XYZ file of C-alpha atoms in Angstrom:
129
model
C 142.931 122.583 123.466
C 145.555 123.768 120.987
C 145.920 123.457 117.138
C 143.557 120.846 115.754
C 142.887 119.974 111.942
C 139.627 118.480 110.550
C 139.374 114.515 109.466
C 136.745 112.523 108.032
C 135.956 108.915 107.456
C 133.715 108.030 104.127
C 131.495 105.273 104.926
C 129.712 104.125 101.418
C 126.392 101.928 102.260
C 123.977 101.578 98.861
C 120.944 100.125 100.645
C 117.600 99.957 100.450
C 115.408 99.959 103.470
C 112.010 98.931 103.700
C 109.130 96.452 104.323
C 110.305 94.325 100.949
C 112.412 94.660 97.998
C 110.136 95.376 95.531
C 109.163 98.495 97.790
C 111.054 101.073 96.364
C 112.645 100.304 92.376
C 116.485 100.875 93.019
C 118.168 97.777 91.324
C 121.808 99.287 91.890
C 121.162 99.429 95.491
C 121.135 95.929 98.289
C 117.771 95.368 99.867
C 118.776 94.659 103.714
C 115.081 95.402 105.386
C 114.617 97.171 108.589
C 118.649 98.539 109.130
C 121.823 98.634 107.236
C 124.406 96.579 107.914
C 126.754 98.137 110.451
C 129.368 99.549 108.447
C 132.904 100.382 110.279
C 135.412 103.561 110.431
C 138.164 104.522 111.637
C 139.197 107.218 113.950
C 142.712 107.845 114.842
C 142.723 109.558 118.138
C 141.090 109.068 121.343
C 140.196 113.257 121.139
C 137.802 113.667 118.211
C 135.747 116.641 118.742
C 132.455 118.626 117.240
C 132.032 115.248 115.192
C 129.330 115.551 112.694
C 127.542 113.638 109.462
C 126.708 114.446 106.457
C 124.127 111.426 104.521
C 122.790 110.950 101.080
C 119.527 109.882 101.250
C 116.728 109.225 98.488
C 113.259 109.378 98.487
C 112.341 109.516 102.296
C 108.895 110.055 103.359
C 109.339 109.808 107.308
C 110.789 111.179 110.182
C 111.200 108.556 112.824
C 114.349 106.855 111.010
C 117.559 106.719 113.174
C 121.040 106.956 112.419
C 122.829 105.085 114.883
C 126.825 105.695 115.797
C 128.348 102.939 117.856
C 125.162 101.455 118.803
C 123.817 104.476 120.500
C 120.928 106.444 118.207
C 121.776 110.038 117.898
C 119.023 112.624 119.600
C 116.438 114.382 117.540
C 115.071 113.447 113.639
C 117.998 112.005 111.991
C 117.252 112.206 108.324
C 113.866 114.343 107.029
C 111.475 113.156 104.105
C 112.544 114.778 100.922
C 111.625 113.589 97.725
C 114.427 111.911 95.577
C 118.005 112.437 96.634
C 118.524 114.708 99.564
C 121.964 115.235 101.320
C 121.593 115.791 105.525
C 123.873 117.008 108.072
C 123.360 116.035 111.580
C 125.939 116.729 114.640
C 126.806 113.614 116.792
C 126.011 114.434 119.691
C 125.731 112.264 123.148
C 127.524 109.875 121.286
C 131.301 109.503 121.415
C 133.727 108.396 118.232
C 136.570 106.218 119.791
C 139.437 105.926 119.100
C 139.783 102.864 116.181
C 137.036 100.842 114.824
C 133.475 102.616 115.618
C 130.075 101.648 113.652
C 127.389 103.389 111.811
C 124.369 102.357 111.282
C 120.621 103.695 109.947
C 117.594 101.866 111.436
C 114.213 102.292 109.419
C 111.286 103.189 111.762
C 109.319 99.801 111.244
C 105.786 101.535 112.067
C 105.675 103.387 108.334
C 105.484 101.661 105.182
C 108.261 104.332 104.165
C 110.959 102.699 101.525
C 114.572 105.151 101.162
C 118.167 104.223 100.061
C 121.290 105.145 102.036
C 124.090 106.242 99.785
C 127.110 107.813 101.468
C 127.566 108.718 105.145
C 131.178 110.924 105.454
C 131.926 111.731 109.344
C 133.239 114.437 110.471
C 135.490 115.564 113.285
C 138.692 117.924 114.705
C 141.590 116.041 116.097
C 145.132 117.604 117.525
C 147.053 119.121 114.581
């Protein structure tokens, strides 16, 4: 494989998810519903490997939320409940990073009346050194 060297991406979102906006009382952060907006990074090599995330989250109360890299949702619970802020890792895994643009994206499971903010989302991966 030879000499490789970690990267990241930062990929800041500040939104709300849930059933309304006066669900959860976060002024400083965008209501946007059900799912974030899709928010794009950039990978410079078609050989990222062991990519992971790490994601702030606050105030989550479910499990069934998914976190969602280039339209495919990532296996297992993505984020746990935890009250106020929490910060998550979670590997990417049967999910590929590209090379160039790829999107993240967290989806609220619409079957709980569970409101949460998504702060930051860094990803993580080795490329060639």
């Amino acid at each position: 494989m030879g000499d490789r060297r970690a990267n990241y991406a930062v990929v800041p979102f500040q939104q709300h998810l849930g059933q309304n906006a006066e669900s959860l009382a976060v002024p400083w952060a965008e209501f946007v519903g059900d799912r974030t907006d899709a928010h794009e990074f950039t990978v410079p090599t078609d050989d990222a490997v062991d990519p992971y995330l790490e994601l702030q989250a606050y105030d989550v109360e479910e499990y069934g939320h998914e976190i969602r890299v280039n339209g495919r949702s990532l296996s297992g619970f993505d984020i746990p409940p935890a009250e106020g802020w929490q910060h998550w890792m979670d590997t990417i895994s049967g999910v590929d990073l590209t090379e160039g643009d790829n999107t993240l994206r967290v989806v609220r499971d619409a079957d709980t009346t569970d409101a949460f903010v998504v702060g930051v989302v860094t990803v993580h991966w080795k490329e060639p050194a």
